[in-house]
Short mmCIF file of C-alpha atoms and ligand atoms in Angstrom, two decimals:
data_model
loop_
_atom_site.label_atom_id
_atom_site.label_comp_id
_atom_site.label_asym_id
_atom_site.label_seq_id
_atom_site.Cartn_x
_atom_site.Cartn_y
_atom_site.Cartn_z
CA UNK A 1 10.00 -23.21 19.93
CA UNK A 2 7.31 -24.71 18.13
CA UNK A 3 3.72 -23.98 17.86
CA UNK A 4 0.40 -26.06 16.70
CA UNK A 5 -2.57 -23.65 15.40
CA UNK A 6 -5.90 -26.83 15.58
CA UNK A 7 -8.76 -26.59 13.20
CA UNK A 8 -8.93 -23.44 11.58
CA UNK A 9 -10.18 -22.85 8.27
CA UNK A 10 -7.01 -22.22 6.78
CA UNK A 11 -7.50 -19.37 3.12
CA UNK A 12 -5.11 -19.03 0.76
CA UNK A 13 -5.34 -17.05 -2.80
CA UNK A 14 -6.41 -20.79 -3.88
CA UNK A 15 -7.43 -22.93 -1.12
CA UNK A 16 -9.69 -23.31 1.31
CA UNK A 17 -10.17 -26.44 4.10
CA UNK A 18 -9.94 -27.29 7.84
CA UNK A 19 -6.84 -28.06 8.94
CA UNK A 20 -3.94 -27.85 11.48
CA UNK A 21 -0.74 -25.33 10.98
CA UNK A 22 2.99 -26.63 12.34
CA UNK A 23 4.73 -23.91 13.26
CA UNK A 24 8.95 -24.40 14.22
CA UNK A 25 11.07 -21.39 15.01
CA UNK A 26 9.83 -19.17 12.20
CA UNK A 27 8.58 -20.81 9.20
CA UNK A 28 5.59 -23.42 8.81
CA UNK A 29 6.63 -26.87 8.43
CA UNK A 30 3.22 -28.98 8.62
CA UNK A 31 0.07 -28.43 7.35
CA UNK A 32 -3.08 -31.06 7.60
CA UNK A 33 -5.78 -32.65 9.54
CA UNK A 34 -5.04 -33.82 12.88
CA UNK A 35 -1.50 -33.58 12.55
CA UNK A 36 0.05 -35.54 15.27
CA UNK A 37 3.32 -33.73 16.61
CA UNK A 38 3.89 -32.23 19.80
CA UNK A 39 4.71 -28.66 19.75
CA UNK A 40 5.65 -26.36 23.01
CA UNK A 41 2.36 -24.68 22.35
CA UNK A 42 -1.09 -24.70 20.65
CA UNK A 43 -3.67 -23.07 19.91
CA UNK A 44 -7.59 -23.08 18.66
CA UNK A 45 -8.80 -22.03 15.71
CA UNK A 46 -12.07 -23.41 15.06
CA UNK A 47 -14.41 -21.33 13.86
CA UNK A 48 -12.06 -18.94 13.10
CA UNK A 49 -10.58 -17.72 9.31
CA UNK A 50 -6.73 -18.73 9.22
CA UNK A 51 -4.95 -16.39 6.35
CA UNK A 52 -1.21 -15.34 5.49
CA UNK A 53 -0.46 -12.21 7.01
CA UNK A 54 -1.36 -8.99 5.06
CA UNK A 55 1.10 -7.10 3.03
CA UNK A 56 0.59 -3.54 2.58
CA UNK A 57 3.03 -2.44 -0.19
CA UNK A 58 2.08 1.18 -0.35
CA UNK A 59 2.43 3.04 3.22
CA UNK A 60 4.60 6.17 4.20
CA UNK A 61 5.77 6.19 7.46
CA UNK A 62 7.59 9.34 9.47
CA UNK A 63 8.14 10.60 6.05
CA UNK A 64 9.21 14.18 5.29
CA UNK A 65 6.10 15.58 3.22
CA UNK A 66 4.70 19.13 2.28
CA UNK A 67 6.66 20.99 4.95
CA UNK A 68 5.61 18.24 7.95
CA UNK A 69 6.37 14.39 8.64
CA UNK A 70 3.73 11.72 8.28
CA UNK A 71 2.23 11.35 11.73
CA UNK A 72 2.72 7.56 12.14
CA UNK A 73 6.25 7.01 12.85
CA UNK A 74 8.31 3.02 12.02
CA UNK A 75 7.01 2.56 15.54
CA UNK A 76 3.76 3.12 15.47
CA UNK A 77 2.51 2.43 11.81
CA UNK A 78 4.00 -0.88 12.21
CA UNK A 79 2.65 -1.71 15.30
CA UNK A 80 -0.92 -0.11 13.62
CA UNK A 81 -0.57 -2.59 10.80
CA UNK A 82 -0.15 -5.87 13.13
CA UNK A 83 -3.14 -5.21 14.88
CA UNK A 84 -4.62 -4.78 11.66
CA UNK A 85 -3.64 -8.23 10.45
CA UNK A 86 -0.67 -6.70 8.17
CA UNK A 87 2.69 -8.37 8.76
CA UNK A 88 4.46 -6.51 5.97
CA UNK A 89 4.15 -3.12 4.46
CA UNK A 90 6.76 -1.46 1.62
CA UNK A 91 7.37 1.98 2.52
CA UNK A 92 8.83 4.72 0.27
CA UNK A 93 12.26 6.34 0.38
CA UNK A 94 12.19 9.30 -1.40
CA UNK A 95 15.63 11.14 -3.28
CA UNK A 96 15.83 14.75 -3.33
CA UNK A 97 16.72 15.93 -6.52
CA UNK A 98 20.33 16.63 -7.01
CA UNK A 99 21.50 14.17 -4.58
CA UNK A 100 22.28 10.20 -4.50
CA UNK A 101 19.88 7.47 -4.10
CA UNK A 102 21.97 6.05 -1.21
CA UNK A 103 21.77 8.79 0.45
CA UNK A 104 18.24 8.87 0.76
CA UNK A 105 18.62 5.37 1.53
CA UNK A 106 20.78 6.08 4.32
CA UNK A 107 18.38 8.76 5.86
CA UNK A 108 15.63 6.19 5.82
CA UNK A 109 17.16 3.88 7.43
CA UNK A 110 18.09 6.10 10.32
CA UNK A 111 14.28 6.42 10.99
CA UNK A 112 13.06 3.30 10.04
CA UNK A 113 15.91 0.25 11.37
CA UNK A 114 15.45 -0.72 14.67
CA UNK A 115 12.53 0.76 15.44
CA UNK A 116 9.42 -1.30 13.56
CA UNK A 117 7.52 -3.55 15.07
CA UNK A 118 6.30 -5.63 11.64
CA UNK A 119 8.54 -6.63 9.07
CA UNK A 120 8.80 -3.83 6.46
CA UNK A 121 11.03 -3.45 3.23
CA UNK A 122 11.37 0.07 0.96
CA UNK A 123 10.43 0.76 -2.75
CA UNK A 124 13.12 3.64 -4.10
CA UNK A 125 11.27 6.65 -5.53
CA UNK A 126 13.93 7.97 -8.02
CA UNK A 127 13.02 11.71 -8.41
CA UNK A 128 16.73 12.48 -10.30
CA UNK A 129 17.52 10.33 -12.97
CA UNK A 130 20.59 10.60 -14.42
CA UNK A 131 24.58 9.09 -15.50
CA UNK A 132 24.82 8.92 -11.22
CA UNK A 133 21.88 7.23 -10.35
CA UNK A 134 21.87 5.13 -13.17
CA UNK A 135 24.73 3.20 -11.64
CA UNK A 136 23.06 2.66 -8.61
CA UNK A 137 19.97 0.80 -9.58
CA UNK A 138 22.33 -2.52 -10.20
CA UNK A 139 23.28 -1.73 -5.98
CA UNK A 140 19.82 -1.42 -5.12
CA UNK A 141 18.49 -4.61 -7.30
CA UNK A 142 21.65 -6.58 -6.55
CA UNK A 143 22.96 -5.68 -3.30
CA UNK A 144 20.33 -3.76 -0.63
CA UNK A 145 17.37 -6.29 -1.98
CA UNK A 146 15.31 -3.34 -2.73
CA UNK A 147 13.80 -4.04 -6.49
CA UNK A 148 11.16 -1.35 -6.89
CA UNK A 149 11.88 1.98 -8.35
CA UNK A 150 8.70 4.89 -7.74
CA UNK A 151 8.44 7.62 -10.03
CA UNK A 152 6.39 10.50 -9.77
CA UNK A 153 4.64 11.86 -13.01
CA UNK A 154 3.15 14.72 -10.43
CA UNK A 155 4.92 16.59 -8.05
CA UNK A 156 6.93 19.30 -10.23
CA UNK A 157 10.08 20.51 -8.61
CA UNK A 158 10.05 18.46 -5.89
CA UNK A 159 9.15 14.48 -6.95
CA UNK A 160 8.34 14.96 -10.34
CA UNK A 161 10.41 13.27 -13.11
CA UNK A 162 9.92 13.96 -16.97
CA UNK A 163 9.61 11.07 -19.49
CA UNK A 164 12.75 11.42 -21.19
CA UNK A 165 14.45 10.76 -17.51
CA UNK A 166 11.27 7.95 -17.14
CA UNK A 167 11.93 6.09 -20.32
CA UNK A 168 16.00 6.02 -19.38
CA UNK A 169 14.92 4.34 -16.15
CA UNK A 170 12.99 2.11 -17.25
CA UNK A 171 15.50 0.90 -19.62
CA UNK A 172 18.30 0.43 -16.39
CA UNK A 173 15.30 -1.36 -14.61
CA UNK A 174 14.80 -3.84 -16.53
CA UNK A 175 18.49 -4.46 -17.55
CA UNK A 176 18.62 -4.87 -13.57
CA UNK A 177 15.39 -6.74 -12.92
CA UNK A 178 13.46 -4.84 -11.62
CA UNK A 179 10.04 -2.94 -11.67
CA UNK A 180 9.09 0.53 -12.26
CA UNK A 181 6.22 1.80 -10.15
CA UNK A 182 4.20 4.97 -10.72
CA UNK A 183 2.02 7.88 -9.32
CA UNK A 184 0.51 8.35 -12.77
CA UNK A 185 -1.28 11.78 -13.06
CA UNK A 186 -0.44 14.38 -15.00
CA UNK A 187 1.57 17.53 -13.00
CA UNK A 188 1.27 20.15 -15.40
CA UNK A 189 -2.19 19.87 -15.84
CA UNK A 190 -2.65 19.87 -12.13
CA UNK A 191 -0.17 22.55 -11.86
CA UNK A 192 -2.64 24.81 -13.92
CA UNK A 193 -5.56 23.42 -12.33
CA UNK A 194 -4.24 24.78 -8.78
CA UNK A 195 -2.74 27.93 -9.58
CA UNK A 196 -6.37 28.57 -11.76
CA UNK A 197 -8.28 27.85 -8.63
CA UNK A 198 -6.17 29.89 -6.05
CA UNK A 199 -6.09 33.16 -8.35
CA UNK A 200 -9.90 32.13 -8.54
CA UNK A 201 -10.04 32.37 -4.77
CA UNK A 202 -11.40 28.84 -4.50
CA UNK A 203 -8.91 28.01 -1.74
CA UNK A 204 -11.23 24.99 0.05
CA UNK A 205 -10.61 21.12 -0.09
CA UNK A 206 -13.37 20.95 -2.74
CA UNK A 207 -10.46 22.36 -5.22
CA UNK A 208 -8.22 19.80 -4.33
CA UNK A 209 -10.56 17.33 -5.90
CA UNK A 210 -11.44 19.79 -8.91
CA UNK A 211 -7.75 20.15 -9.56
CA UNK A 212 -7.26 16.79 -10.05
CA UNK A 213 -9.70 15.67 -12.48
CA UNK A 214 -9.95 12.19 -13.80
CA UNK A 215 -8.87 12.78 -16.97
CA UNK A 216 -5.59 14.08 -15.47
CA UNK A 217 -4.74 10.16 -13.99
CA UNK A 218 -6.22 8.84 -17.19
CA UNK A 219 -3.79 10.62 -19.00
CA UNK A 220 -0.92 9.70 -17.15
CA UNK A 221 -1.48 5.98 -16.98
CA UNK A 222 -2.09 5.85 -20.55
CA UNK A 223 1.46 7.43 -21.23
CA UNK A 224 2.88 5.38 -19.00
CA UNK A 225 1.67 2.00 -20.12
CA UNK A 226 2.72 2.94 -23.59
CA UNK A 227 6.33 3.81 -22.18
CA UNK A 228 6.21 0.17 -20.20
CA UNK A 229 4.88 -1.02 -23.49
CA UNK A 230 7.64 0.28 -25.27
CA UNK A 231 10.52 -0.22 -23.27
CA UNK A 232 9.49 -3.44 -22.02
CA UNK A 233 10.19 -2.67 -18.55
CA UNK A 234 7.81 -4.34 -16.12
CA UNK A 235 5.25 -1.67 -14.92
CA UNK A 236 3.27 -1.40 -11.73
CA UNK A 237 0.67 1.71 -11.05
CA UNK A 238 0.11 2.91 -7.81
CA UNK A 239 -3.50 3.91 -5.96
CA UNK A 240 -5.47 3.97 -9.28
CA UNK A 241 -8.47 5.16 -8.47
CA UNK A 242 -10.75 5.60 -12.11
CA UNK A 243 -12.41 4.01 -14.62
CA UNK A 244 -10.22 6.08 -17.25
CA UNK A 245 -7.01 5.06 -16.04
CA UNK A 246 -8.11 1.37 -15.88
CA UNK A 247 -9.48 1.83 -19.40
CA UNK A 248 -5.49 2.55 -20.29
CA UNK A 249 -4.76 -0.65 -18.83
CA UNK A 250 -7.59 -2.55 -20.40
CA UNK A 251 -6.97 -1.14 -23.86
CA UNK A 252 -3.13 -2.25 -23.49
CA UNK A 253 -4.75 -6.01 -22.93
CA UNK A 254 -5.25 -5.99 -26.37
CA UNK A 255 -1.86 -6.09 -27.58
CA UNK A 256 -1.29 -8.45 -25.24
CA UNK A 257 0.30 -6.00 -22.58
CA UNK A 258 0.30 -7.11 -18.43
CA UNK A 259 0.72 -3.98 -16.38
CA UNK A 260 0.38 -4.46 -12.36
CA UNK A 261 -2.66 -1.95 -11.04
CA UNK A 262 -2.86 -1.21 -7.48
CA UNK A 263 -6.07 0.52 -5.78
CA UNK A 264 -6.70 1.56 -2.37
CA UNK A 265 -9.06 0.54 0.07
CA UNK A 266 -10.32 4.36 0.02
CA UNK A 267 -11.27 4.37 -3.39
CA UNK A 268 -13.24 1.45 -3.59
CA UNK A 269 -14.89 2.70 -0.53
CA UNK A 270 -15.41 6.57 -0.08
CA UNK A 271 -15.96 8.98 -2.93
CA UNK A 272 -15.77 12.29 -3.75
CA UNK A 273 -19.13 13.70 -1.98
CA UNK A 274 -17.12 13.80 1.04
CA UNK A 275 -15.33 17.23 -0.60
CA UNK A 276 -18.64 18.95 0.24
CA UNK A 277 -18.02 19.21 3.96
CA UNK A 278 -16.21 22.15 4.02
CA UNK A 279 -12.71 21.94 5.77
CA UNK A 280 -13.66 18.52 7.49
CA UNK A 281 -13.13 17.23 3.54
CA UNK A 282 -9.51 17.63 4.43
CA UNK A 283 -9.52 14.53 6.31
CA UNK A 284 -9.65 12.88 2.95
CA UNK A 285 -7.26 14.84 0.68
CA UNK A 286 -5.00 12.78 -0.82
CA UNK A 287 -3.84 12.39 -4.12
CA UNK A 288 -5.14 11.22 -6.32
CA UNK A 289 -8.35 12.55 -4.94
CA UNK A 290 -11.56 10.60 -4.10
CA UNK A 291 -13.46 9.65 -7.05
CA UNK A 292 -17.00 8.94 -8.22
CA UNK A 293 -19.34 5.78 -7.00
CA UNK A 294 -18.95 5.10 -10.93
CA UNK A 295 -14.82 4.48 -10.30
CA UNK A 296 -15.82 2.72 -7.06
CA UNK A 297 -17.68 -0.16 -9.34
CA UNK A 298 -15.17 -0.06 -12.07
CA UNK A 299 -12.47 -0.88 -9.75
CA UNK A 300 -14.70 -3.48 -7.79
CA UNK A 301 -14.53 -5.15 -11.44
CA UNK A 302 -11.14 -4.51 -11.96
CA UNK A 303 -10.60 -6.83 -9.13
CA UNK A 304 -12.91 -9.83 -10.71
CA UNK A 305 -11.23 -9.52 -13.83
CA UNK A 306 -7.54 -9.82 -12.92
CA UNK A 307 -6.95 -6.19 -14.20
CA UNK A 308 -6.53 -4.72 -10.81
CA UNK A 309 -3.79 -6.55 -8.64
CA UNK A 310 -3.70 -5.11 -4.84
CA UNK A 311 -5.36 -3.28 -2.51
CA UNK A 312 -3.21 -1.07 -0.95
CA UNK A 313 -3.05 2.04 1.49
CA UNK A 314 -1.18 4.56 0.48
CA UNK A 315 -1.41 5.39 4.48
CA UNK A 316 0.46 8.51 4.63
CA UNK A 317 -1.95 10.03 8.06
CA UNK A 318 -1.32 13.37 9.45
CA UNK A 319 -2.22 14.77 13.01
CA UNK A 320 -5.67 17.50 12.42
CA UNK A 321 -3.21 20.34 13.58
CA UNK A 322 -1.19 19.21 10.25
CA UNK A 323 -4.11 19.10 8.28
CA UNK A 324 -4.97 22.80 9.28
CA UNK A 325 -1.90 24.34 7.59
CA UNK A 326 -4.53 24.12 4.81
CA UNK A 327 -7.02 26.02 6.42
CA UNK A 328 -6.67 29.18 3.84
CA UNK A 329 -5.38 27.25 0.94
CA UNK A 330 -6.19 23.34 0.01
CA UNK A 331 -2.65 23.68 -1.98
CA UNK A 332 -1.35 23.57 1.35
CA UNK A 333 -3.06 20.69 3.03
CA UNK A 334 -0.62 17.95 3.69
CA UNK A 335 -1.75 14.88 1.02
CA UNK A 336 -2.63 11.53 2.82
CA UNK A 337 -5.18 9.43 4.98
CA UNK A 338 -4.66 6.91 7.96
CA UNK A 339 -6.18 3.38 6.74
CA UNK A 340 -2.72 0.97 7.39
CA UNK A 341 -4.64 -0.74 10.51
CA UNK A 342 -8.50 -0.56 8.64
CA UNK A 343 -7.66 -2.26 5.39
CA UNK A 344 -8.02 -6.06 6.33
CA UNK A 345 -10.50 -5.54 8.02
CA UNK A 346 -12.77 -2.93 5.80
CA UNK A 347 -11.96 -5.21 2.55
CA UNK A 348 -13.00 -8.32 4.25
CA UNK A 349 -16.44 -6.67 5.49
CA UNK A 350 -17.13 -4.40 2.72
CA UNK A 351 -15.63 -7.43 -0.44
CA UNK A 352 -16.10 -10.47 1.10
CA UNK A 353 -18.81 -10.09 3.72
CA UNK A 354 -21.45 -8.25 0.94
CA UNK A 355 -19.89 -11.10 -1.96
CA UNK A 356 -18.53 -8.47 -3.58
CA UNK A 357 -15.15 -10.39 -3.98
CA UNK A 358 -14.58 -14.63 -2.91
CA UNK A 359 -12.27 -15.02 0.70
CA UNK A 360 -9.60 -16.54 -2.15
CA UNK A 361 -9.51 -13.36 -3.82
CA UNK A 362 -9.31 -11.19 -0.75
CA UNK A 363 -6.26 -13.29 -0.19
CA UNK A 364 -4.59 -12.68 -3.65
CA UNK A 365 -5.35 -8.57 -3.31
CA UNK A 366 -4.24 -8.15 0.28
CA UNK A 367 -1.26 -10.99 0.60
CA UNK A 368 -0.50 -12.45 -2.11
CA UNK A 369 -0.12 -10.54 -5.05
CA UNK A 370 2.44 -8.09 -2.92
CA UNK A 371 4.21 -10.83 -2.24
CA UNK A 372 4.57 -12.40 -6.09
CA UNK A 373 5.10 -8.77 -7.38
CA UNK A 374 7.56 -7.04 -5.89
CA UNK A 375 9.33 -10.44 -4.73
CA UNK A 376 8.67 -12.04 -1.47
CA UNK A 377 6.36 -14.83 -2.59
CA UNK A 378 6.68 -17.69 -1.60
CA UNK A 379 8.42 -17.01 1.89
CA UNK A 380 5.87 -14.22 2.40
CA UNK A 381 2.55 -13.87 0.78
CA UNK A 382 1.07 -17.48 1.23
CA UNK A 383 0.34 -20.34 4.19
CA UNK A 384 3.00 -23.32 2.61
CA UNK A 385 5.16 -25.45 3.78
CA UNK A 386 8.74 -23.38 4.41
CA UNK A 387 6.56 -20.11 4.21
CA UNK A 388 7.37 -17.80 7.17
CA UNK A 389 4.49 -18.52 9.69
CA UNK A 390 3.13 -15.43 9.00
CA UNK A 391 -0.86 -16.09 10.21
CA UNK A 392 -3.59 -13.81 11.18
CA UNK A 393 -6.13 -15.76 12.77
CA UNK A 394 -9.67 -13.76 11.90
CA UNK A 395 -13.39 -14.28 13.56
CA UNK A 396 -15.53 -13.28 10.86
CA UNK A 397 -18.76 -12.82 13.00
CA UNK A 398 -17.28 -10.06 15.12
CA UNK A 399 -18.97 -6.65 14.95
CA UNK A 400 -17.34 -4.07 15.73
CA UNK A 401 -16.87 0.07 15.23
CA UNK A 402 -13.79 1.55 13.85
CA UNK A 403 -13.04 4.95 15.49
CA UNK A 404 -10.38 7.19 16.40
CA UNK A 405 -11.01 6.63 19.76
CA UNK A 406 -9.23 2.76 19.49
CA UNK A 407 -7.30 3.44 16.60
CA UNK A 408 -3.79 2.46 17.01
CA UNK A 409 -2.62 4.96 14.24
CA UNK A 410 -1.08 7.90 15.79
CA UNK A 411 -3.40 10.12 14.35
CA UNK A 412 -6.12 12.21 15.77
CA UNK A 413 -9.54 11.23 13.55
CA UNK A 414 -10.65 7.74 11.84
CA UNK A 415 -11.65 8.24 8.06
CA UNK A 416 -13.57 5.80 8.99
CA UNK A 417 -15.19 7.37 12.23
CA UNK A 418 -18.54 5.19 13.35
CA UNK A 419 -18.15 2.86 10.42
CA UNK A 420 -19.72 -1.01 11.81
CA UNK A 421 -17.56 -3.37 10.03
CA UNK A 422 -18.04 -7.29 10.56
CA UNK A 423 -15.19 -9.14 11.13
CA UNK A 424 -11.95 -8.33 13.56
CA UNK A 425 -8.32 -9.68 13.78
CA UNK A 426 -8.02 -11.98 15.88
CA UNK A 427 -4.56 -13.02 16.69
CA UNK A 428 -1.29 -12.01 14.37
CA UNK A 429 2.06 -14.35 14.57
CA UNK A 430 4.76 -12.82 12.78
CA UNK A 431 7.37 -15.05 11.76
CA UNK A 432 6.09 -17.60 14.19
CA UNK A 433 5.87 -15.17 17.08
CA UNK A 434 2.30 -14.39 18.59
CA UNK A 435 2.39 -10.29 18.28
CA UNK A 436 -1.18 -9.47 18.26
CA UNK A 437 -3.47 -11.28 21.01
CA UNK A 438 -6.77 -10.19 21.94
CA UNK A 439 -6.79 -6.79 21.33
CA UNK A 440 -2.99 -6.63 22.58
CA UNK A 441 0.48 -5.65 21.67
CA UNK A 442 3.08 -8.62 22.29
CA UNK A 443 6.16 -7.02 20.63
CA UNK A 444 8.18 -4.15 20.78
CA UNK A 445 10.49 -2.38 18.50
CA UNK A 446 12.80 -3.93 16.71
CA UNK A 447 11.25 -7.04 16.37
CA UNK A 448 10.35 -6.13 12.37
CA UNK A 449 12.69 -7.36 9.58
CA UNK A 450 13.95 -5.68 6.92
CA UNK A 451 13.32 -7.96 3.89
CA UNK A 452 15.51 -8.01 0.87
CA UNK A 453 13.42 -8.32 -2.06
CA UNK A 454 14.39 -11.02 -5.06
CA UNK A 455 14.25 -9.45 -8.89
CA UNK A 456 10.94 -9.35 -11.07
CA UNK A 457 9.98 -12.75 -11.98
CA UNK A 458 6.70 -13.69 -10.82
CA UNK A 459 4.20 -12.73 -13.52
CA UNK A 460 0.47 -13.04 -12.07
N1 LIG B 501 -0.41 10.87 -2.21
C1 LIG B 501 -0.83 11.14 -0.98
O1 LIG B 501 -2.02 11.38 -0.78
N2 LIG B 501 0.09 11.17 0.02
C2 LIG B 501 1.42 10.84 -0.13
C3 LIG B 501 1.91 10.83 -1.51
C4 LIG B 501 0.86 10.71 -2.53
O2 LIG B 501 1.14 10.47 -3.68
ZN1 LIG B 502 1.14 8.81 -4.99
ZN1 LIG B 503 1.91 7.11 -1.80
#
């Protein structure tokens, strides 16, 4: 089957013109003006935005979390992406201490294969490094195409790992290839900060965001850059959300250090006034917490400069009933927020439509960088020639209201409830199939991929 997508203006992380998009089978084949093949198909772009399909690289789907399961399931969260204009997301598989990485992998892939809708691959939080997993990084890198180890620096007795067991990792990594990834705050200190506030009787959501001030993340991300730094393992940092912890990575500039810095579409968006509302604030605990409208500008510039890489999720949603096992204690609210079908869509009206960030650079954030970092680029990531025809096809007039109400997350309230944002998806093709038309569904489960990921070699 082949398909010809006329006269839209076609965005990449570095281009910009009118032109016409060749589609055969799965990949793209042609690109220019007035391209004169036949194809089965066609259809009109003008006026529209043409850009590579989204990749979210930070989203946790069904995943076994504070006594519950993340409310969005392959299924669903997949599905939830596509009509969000994200082809791709990198979920998180998740060893439990004392027990093999393949394992885990094993019991991740009974939820996940077969049942996604988008194409989807897994980063492998190691939460148990030792002789035994060692050995199995070279499996992961070499063999299951999965090139991204998480670590947790937070989390104690559950995720957490210490830095002797970090710096050993990192070591393996990069003798593999690979990338280290981290949730850099501090546990301990939070540790204190939680058990000070519950003997306190301060027990609602507001704590959750005291307990986790900024200087714990600062902390954490400076320690880790230094152990990057040191071992010379490449290093990539997860939902940063502060000017501190960006500081870390700024300062490490100097000596001529490149660490990969993801944010979140949250944290450039909401902050931490949102605490204040007594347990409603528990739609937006998450960790790390919501920050200042200082962070908010310092990660805006983080962006500009090059310092911070991708906007991410981190959509790990829960149902309200979920959210209420919290009620008595904010220790106890499960940690996450549903944003895997806003992002595209809230970074294009709240970066590009105010000029806060150029349509090229919403393209490097939201596609492209995922792609060249954790090694899909250039078969995902990009519109080229032998790229996978991965195309979301965008009318950047449309108003419209994000809500719970036409949400297709499964979860029960919108972080964003009310919010007017300008610009909608308008059609999705995933590897050359049309999945998202008009507001509709076109595929089922099982059409997602699993991709295998290639080793750490695209430095941005
Ligand atoms: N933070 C969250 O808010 N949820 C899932 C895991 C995490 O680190
Ligand atoms: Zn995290
Ligand atoms: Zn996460």
């Amino acid at each position: 089957m082949s398909l010809l997508i006329k006269n839209g203006r076609v965005i990449t992380a570095s281009e910009d013109y009118i032109a016409d998009i060749f589609i055969q089978e799965e990949v793209i084949t042609a690109i220019g003006k007035d391209l004169s093949v036949k194809a089965d198909n066609e259809m009109d772009a003008s006026g529209m935005l043409v850009f590579p399909g989204g990749i979210d690289p930070h989203v946790h789907l069904d995943m076994p979390f504070m006594g519950t399961y993340s409310s969005d399931n392959y299924e669903t969260g997949t599905m939830a992406a596509l009509y969000g204009g994200t082809t791709t997301v990198i979920d998180f598989i998740l060893q439990k201490q004392g027990n093999s990485l393949h394992a885990a992998l094993d019991e991740w892939r009974s939820r996940s294969d077969k049942n996604c809708v988008g194409d989807y691959s897994f980063h492998m939080a190691v939460t148990d490094f030792n002789e035994d997993t060692k050995k199995e990084i070279r499996e992961f890198v070499e063999i299951e195409g999965i090139t991204s180890f998480k670590t947790f620096m937070a989390y104690k007795g559950a995720l957490m790992i210490d830095d002797r067991q970090m710096i050993g990792l990192m070591e393996e990594v990069k003798k593999q290839g690979g990338m280290v990834t981290v949730h850099a705050t501090n546990g301990d200190m939070i540790d204190y900060l939680i058990s000070k506030h519950r003997e306190e009787g301060k027990l609602s959501p507001l704590y959750h965001y005291l307990s986790q001030p900024e200087v714990t993340e600062a902390e954490a991300s400076e320690r880790f850059v230094d152990m990057i730094n040191y071992t010379g393992c490449p290093g990539y940092i997860v939902h940063m959300t502060c000017e501190g912890a960006l500081n870390a990575v700024r300062n490490a500039t100097r000596r001529n250090q490149k660490v990969f810095v993801e944010t979140c579409i949250q944290y450039l968006l909401l902050d931490a006034s949102l605490y204040e509302k007594d347990f409603d604030g528990a739609k937006w605990v998450m960790s790390p917490p919501l920050r200042e409208k200082k962070d908010q500008l310092t990660l805006w510039a983080g962006i500009n400069q090059g310092l911070v890489n991708v906007v991410a999720t981190d959509h790990c949603p829960f149902m309200w009933e979920q959210k209420k096992m919290g009620e008595k204690d904010f220790s106890k609210i499960p940690n996450g927020h549903p944003a895997i079908e806003n992002r595209m869509e809230l970074l294009y009206s709240e970066g590009v439509n105010t000029g806060k960030i150029t349509l090229n650079k919403y393209v490097e954030v939201a596609c492209t960088n995922p792609a060249k970092i954790f090694g899909m680029f250039p078969q995902k990531g990009t519109i080229g020639i032998g790229s996978d025809a991965d195309i979301v096809i965008f009318d950047p007039n449309l108003k419209h209201t994000l809500s719970a109400s036409t949400h297709h997350m499964n979860v029960d309230y919108s972080g964003y409830e009310g919010w007017e944002v300008t610009g909608k998806v308008k059609s999705v093709l995933l590897r050359g199939k049309l999945v998202i038309d008009d507001n509709k569904c076109l595929a089922e489960k099982g059409n997602g991929k699993f991709i295998k990921r290639n080793k750490v070699t695209q430095y941005i």
